[in-house]
Short mmCIF file of C-alpha atoms and ligand atoms in Angstrom, two decimals:
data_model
loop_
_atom_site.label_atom_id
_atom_site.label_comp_id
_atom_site.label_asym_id
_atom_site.label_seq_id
_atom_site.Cartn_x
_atom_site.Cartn_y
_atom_site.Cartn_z
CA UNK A 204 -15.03 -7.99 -10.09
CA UNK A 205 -12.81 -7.17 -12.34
CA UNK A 206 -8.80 -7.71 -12.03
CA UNK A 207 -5.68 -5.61 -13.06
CA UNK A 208 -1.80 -7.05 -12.74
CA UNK A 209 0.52 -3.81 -12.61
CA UNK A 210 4.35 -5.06 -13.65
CA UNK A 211 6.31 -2.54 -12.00
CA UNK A 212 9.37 -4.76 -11.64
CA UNK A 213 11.80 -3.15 -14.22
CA UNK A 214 15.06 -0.90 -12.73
CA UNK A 215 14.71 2.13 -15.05
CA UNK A 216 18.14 1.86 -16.20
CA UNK A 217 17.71 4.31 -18.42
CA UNK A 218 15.93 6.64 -16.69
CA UNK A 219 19.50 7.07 -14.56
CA UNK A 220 20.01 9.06 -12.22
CA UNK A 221 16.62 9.41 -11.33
CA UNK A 222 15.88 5.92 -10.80
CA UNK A 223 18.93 5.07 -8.32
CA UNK A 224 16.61 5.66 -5.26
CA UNK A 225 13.07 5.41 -6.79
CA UNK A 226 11.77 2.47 -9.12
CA UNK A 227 10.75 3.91 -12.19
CA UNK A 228 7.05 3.39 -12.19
CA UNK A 229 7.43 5.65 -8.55
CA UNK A 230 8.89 8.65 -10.33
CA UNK A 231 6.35 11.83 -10.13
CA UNK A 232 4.88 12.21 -13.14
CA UNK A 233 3.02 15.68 -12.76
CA UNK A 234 3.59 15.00 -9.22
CA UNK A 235 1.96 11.55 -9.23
CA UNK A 236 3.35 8.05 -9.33
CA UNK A 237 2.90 6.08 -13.01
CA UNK A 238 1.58 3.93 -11.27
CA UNK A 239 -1.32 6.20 -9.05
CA UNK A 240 -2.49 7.40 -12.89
CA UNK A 241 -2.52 3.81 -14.06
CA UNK A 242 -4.78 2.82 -10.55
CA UNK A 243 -6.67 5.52 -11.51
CA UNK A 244 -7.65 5.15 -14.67
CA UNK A 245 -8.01 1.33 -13.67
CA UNK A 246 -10.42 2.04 -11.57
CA UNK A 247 -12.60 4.35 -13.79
CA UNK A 248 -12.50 1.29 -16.12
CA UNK A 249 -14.36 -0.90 -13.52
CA UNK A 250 -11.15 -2.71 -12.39
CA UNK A 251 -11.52 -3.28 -8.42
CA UNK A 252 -8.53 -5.40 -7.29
CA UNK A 253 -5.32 -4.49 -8.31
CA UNK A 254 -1.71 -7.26 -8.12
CA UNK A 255 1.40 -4.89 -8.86
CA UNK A 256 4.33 -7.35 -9.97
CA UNK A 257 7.33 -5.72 -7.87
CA UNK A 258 10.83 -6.50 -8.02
CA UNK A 259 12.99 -3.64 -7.70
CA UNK A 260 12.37 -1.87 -4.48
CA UNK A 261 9.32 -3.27 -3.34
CA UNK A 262 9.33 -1.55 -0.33
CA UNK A 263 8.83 1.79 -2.39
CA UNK A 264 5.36 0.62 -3.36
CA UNK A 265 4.33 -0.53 -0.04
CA UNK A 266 5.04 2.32 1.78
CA UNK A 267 3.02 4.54 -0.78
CA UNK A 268 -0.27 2.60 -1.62
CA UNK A 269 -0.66 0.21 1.31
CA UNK A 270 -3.64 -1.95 1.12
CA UNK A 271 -4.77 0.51 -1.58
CA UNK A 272 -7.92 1.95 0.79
CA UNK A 273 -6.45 5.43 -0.46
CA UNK A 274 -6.65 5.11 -3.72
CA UNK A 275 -10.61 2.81 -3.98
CA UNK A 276 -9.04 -0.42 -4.97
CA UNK A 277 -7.82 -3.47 -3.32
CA UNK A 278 -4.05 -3.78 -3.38
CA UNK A 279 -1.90 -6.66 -3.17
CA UNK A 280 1.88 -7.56 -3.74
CA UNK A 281 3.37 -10.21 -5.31
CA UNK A 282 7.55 -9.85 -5.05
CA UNK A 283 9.61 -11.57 -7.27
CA UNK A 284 13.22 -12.43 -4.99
CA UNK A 285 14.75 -12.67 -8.36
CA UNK A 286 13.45 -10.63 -11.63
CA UNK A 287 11.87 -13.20 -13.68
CA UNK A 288 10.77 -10.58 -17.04
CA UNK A 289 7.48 -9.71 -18.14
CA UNK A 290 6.05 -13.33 -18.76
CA UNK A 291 7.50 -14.80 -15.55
CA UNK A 292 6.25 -11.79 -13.53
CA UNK A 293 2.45 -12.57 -15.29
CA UNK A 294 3.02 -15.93 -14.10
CA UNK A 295 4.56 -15.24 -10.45
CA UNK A 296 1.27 -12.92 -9.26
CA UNK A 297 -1.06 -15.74 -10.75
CA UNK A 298 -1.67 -17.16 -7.12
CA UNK A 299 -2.49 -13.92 -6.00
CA UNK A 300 -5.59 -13.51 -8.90
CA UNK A 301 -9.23 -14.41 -7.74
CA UNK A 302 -10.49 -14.20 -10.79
CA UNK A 303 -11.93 -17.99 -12.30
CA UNK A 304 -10.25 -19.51 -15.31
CA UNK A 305 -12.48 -17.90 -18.24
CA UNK A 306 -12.38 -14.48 -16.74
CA UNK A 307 -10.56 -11.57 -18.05
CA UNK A 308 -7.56 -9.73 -16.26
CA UNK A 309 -5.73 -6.98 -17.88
CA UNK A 310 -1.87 -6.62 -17.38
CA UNK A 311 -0.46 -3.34 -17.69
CA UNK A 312 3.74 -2.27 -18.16
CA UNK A 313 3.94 0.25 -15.28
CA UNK A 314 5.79 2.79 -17.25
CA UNK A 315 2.58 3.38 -19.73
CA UNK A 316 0.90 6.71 -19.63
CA UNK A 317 -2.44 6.19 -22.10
CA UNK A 318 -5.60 7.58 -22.97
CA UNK A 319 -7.08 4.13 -24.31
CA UNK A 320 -10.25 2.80 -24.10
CA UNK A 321 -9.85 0.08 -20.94
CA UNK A 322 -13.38 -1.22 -20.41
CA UNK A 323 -13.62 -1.42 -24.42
CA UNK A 324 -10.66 -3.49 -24.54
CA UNK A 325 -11.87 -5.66 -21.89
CA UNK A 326 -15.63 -5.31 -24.17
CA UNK A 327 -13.67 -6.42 -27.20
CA UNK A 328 -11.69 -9.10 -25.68
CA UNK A 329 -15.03 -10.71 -24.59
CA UNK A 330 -16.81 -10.32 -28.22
CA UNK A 331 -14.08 -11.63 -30.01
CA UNK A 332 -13.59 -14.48 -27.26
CA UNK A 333 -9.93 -14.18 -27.38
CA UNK A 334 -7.33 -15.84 -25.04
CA UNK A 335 -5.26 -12.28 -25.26
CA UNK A 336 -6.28 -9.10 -26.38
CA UNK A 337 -3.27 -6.86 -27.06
CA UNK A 338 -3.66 -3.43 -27.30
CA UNK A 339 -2.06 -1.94 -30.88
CA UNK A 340 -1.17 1.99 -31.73
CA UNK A 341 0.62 3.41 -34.36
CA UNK A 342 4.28 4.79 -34.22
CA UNK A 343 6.68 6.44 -36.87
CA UNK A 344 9.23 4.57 -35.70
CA UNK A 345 7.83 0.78 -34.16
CA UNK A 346 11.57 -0.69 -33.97
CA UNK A 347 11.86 0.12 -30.02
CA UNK A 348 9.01 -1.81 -29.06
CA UNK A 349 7.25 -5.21 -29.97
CA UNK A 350 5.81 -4.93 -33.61
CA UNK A 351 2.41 -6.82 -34.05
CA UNK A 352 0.78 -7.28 -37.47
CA UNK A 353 -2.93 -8.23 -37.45
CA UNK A 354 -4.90 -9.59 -40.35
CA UNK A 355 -8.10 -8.35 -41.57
CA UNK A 356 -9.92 -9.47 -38.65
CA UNK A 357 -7.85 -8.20 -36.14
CA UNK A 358 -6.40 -11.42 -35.27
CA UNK A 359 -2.93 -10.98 -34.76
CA UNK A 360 -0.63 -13.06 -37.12
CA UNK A 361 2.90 -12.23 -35.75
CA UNK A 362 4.47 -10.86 -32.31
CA UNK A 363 8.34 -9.49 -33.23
CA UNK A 364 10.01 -7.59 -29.99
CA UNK A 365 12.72 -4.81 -30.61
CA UNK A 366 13.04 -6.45 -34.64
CA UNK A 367 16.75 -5.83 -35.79
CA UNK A 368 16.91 -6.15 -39.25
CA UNK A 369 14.73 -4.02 -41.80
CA UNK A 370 12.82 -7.06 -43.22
CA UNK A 371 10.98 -7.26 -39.83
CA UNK A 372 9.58 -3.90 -39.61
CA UNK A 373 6.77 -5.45 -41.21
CA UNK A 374 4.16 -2.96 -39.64
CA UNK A 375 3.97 0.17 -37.77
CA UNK A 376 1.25 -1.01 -35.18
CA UNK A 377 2.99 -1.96 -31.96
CA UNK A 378 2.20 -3.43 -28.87
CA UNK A 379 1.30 -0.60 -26.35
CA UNK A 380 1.81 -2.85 -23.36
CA UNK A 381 -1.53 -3.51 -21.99
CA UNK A 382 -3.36 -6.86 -22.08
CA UNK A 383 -6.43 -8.48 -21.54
CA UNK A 384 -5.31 -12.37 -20.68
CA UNK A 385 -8.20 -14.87 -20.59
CA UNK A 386 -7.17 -16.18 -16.99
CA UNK A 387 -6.43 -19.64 -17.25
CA UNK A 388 -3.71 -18.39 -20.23
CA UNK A 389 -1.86 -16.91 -17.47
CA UNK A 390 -1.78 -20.67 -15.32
CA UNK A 391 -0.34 -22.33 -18.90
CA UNK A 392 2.96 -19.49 -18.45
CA UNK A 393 5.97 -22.10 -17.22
CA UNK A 394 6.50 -20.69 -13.70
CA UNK A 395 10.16 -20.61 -11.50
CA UNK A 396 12.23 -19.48 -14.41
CA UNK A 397 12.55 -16.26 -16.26
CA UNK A 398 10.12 -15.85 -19.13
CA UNK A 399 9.55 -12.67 -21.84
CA UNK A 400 5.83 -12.55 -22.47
CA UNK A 401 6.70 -10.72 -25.78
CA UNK A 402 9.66 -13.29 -27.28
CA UNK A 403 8.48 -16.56 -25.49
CA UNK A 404 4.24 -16.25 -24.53
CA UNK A 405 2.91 -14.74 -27.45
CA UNK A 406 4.60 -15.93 -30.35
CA UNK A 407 4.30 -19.85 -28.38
CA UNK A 408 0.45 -18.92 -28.23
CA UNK A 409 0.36 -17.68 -32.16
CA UNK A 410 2.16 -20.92 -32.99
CA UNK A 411 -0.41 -22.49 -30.89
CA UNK A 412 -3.15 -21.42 -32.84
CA UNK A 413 -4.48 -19.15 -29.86
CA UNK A 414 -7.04 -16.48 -30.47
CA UNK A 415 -4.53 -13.32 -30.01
CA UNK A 416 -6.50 -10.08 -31.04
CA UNK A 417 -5.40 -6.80 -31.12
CA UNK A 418 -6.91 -3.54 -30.28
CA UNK A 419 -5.82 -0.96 -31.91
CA UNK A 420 -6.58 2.57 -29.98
CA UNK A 421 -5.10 5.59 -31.36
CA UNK A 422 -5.73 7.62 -28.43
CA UNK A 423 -3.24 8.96 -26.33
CA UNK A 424 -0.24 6.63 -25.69
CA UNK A 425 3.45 7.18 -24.21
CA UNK A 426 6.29 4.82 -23.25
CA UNK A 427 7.75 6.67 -19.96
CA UNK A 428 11.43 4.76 -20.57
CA UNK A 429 13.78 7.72 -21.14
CA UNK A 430 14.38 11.17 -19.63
CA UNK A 431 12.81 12.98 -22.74
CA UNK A 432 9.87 10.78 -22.64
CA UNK A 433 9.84 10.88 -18.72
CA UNK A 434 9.18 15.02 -19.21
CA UNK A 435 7.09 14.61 -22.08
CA UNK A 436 4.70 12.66 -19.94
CA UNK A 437 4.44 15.12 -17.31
CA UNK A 438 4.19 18.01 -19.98
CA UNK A 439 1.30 15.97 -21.58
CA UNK A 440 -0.76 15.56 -18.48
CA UNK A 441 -0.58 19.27 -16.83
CA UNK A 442 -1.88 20.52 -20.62
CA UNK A 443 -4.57 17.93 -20.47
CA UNK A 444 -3.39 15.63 -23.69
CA UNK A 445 -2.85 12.65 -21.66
CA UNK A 446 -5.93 12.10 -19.57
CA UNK A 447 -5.75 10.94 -15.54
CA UNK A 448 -8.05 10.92 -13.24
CA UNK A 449 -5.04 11.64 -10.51
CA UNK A 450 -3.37 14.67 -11.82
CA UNK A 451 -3.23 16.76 -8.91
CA UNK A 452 -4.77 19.95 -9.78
CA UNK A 453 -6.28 21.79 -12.92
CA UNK A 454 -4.97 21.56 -16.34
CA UNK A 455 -3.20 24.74 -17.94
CA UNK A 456 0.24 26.06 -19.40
CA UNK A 457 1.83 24.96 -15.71
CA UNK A 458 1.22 23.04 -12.68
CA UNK A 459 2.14 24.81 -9.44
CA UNK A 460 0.95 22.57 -6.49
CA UNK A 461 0.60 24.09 -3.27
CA UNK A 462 3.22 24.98 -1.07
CA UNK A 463 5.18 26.29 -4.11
CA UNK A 464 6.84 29.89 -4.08
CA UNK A 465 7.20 31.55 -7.94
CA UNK A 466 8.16 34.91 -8.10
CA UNK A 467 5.11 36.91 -10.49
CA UNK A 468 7.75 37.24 -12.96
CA UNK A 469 8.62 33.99 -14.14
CA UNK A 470 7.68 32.32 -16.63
CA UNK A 471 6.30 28.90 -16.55
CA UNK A 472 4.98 26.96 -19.73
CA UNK A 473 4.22 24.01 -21.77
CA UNK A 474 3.03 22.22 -19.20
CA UNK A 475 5.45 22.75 -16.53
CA UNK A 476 4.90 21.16 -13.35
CA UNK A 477 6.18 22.77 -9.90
CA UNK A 478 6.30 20.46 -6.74
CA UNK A 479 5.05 21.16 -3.58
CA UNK A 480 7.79 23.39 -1.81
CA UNK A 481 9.63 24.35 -5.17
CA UNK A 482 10.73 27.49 -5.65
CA UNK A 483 11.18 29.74 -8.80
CA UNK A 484 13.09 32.89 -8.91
CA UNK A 485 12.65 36.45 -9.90
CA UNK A 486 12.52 36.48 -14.14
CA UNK A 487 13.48 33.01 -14.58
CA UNK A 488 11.98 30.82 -17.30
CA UNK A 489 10.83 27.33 -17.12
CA UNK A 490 9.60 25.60 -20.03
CA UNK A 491 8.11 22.40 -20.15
CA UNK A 492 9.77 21.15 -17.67
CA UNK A 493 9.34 19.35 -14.34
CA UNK A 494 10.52 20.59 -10.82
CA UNK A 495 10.15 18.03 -8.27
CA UNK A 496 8.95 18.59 -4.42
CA UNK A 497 11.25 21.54 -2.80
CA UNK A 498 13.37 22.37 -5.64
CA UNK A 499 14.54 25.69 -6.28
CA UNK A 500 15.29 27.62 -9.51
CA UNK A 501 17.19 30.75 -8.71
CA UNK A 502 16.40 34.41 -10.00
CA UNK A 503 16.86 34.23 -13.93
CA UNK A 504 18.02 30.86 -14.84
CA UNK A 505 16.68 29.27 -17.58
CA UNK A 506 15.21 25.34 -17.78
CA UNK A 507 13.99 23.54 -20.71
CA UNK A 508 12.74 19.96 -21.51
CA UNK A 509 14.72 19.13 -17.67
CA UNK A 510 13.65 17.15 -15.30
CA UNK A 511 14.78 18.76 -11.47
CA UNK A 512 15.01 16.42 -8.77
CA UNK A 513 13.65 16.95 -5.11
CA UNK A 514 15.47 19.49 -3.08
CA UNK A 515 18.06 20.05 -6.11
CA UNK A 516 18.99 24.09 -6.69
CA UNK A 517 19.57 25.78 -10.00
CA UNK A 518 21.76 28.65 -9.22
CA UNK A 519 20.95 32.22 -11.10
CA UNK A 520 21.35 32.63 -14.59
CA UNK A 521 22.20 29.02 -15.10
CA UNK A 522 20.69 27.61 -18.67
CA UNK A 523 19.63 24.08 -18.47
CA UNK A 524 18.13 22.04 -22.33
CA UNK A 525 17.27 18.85 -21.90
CA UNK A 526 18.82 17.82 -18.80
CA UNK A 527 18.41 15.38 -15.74
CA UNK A 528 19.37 17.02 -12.46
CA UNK A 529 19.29 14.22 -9.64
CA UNK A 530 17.66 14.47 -5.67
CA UNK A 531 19.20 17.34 -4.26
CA UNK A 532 21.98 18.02 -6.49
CA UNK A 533 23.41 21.99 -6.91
CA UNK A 534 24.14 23.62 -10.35
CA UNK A 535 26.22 26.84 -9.17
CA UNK A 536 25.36 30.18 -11.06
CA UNK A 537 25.89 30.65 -14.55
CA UNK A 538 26.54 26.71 -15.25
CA UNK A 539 25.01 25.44 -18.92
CA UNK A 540 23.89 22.04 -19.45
CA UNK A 541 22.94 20.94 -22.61
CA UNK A 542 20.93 18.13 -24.05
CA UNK A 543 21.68 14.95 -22.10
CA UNK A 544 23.21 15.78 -19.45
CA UNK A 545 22.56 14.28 -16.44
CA UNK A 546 23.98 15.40 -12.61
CA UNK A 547 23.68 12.17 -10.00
CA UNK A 548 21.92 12.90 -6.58
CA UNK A 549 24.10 15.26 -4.22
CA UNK A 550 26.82 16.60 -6.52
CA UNK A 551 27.54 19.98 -6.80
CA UNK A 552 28.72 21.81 -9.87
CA UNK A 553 29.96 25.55 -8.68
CA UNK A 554 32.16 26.42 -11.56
CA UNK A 555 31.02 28.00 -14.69
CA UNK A 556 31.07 25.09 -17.18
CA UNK A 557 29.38 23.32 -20.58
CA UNK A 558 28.80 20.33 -19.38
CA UNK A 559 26.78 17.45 -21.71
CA UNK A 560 26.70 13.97 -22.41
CA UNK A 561 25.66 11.66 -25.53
CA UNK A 562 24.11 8.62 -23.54
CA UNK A 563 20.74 9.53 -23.53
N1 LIG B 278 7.83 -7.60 -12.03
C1 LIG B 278 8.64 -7.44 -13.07
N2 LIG B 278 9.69 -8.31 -13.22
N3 LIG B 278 8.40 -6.43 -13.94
C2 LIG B 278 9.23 -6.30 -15.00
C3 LIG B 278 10.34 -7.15 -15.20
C4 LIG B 278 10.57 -8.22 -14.26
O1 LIG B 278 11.51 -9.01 -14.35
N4 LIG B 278 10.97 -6.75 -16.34
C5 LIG B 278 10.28 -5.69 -16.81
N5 LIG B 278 9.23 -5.40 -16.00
C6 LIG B 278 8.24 -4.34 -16.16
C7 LIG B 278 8.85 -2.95 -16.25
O2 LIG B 278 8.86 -2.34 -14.96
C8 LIG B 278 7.91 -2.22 -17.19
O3 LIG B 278 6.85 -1.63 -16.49
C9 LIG B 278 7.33 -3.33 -18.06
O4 LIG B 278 7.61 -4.56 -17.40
C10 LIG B 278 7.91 -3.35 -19.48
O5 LIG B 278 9.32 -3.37 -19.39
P1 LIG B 278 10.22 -2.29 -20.15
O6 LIG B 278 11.61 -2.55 -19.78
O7 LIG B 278 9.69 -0.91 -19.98
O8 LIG B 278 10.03 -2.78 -21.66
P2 LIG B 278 10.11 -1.94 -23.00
O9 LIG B 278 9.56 -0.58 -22.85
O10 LIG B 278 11.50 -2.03 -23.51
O11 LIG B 278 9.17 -2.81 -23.99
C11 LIG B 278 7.88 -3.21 -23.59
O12 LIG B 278 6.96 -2.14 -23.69
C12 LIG B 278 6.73 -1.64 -25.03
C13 LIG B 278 5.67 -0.55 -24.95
O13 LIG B 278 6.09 0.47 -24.15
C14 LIG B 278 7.42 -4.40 -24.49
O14 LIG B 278 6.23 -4.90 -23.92
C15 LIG B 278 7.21 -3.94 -25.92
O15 LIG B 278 6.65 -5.01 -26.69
C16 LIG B 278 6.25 -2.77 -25.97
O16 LIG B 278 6.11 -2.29 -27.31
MG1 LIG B 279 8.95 0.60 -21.26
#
């Protein structure tokens, strides 16, 4: 048996407004839950039980995955009342793990979309008889994540979170949130107050002398945090870069699941997903971009890079770049949004306007 903690706990802050109603790792991605692709591919890797780490919204999760019959794995909960970060979340599900003391369980962030080699993680975790095996790709720019040097044995000699002064960026190999944790490394975690796994557990364990080993996997890799990212993602899996065993349908140019209305002269590309009810107008264009369940894009409106929540309208010859339209919010005819702009659940915008914001 082989066991998977899912930390799914976060708010999505910046994922705003899409994230006022659903916890992040709950958002669609190519019409799927973050977290259905991560079960997925979990399960493909051999991993049988799963513990998601919920905070924020529990009730979200439960409602969707149950006992986890659905999906071929064995689902349980473990709720934190208060948030208690990455480490302290690790910690809080412990009870809930039936794996023994030397056994491996990997940890995954639940906003992680990646094409990396699970079971040979797990494989190297065991060769190298680590107490954590981190798994390490590359970025051009590491400084929004945890930076993690290894030596020539791929022992890793440092663990530096979000670094803020240029001496630090010391490497551009970064932690890609997924862990294999030697069991009883999880019991030493202090437990009823917050705790960071990245700025408390794993530099205490390097200081410790621990084995902490990274894996470095340059296959496909995305952090789902912001709205660019968040359509990226989507985009990715409907052309087939980022591999999932859940993606609901073929891979191609666009996604149109069924249910779906598009008129035979728009345009759909670059991996543009269409929900199930969506509708797209007569000549308009939609470019990689992701409509969620029942929303409508009017005759000859225009959407790039945009994310379009459930049951929201795009009136005709409205031009959207790189925008966030929330749950069933209306853009009137002729509006233009521009990168960053982002419309909260239920407003309407029926007057002709620029509209954008810098707080993306
Ligand atoms: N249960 C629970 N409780 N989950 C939490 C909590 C909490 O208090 N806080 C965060 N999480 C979950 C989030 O839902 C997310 O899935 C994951 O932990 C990581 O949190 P993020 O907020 O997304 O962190 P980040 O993206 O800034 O940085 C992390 O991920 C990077 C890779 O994407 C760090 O692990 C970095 O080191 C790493 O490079
Ligand atoms: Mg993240």
């Amino acid at each position: 048996m082989l066991e998977a903690v899912l930390l799914v706990g976060g708010q999505g802050t910046r994922l705003r407004p899409l994230t006022v109603t659903t916890p992040k790792p709950m958002l669609p991605v190519a019409g799927v839950p973050c977290t259905e692709h991560q079960i997925a591919r979990a399960r493909e890797a051999g991993v049988t039980r799963v513990v998601l780490g919920t905070s924020y919204r529990p009730e979200v999760f439960l409602d969707y995955f149950g006992d986890g019959s659905r999906f071929g794995v064995e689902l349980v909960y473990a709720t934190e009342d208060v948030p208690l970060g990455t480490g302290g979340a690790i910690r809080h599900v412990a009870p809930h793990l039936l794996s023994g003391p030397d056994d491996p369980v990997l940890v995954f962030n639940g906003d992680i979309l990646s094409g990396h080699d699970i079971a040979g993680q797990v494989q190297a975790w065991r060769d190298s008889s680590s107490d954590v095996s981190l798994y390490l790709t590359r970025v051009e720019d590491p400084r929004a994540y945890g930076l993690v040097p290894t030596d020539a044995d791929g022992r890793v000699t440092q663990f530096l979170e979000k670094p803020s002064t240029p001496e630090e960026i010391v490497t551009d190999q970064i932690n890609a949130g997924c862990y294999v944790f030697r069991r009883s490394v999880i019991d030493s975690i202090p437990t009823g107050r917050p705790v960071s796994v990245e700025r408390e557990t794993f530099p205490g364990l390097l200081a410790r002398g621990a084995v902490v080993t990274g894996f470095v996997d340059d296959g496909y890799w995305l952090d789902l945090g912001t709205p660019l990212a968040f359509v990226q993602g989507s985009c990715d899996l409907v052309l087939g870069r980022a591999p999932s065993p859940a993606l609901p349908g073929r891979t191609g140019q666009f996604l149109v699941r069924p249910g779906a209305e598009v008129e035979p002269d728009a345009i759909l590309s670059n991996g543009t997903f269409v929900g199930a009810g969506a509708t797209v107008g007569s000549g308009a264009v939609v470019d990689g971009s992701s409509l969620f369940d029942n929303a409508m894009v009017a005759a000859g409106a225009y959407v790039k890079d945009s994310v379009i929540g459930s049951g929201a309208i795009i009136g005709s010859g409205a031009r959207l770049d790189g925008v966030v339209v929330g749950d069933r919010a209306v853009i009137g005819p002729g509006n233009e949004l521009v990168r960053g702009a982002r419309v909260w659940p239920g407003v309407a915008l029926s007057e002709t306007s620029v509209r954008f914001s810098s707080d993306r």
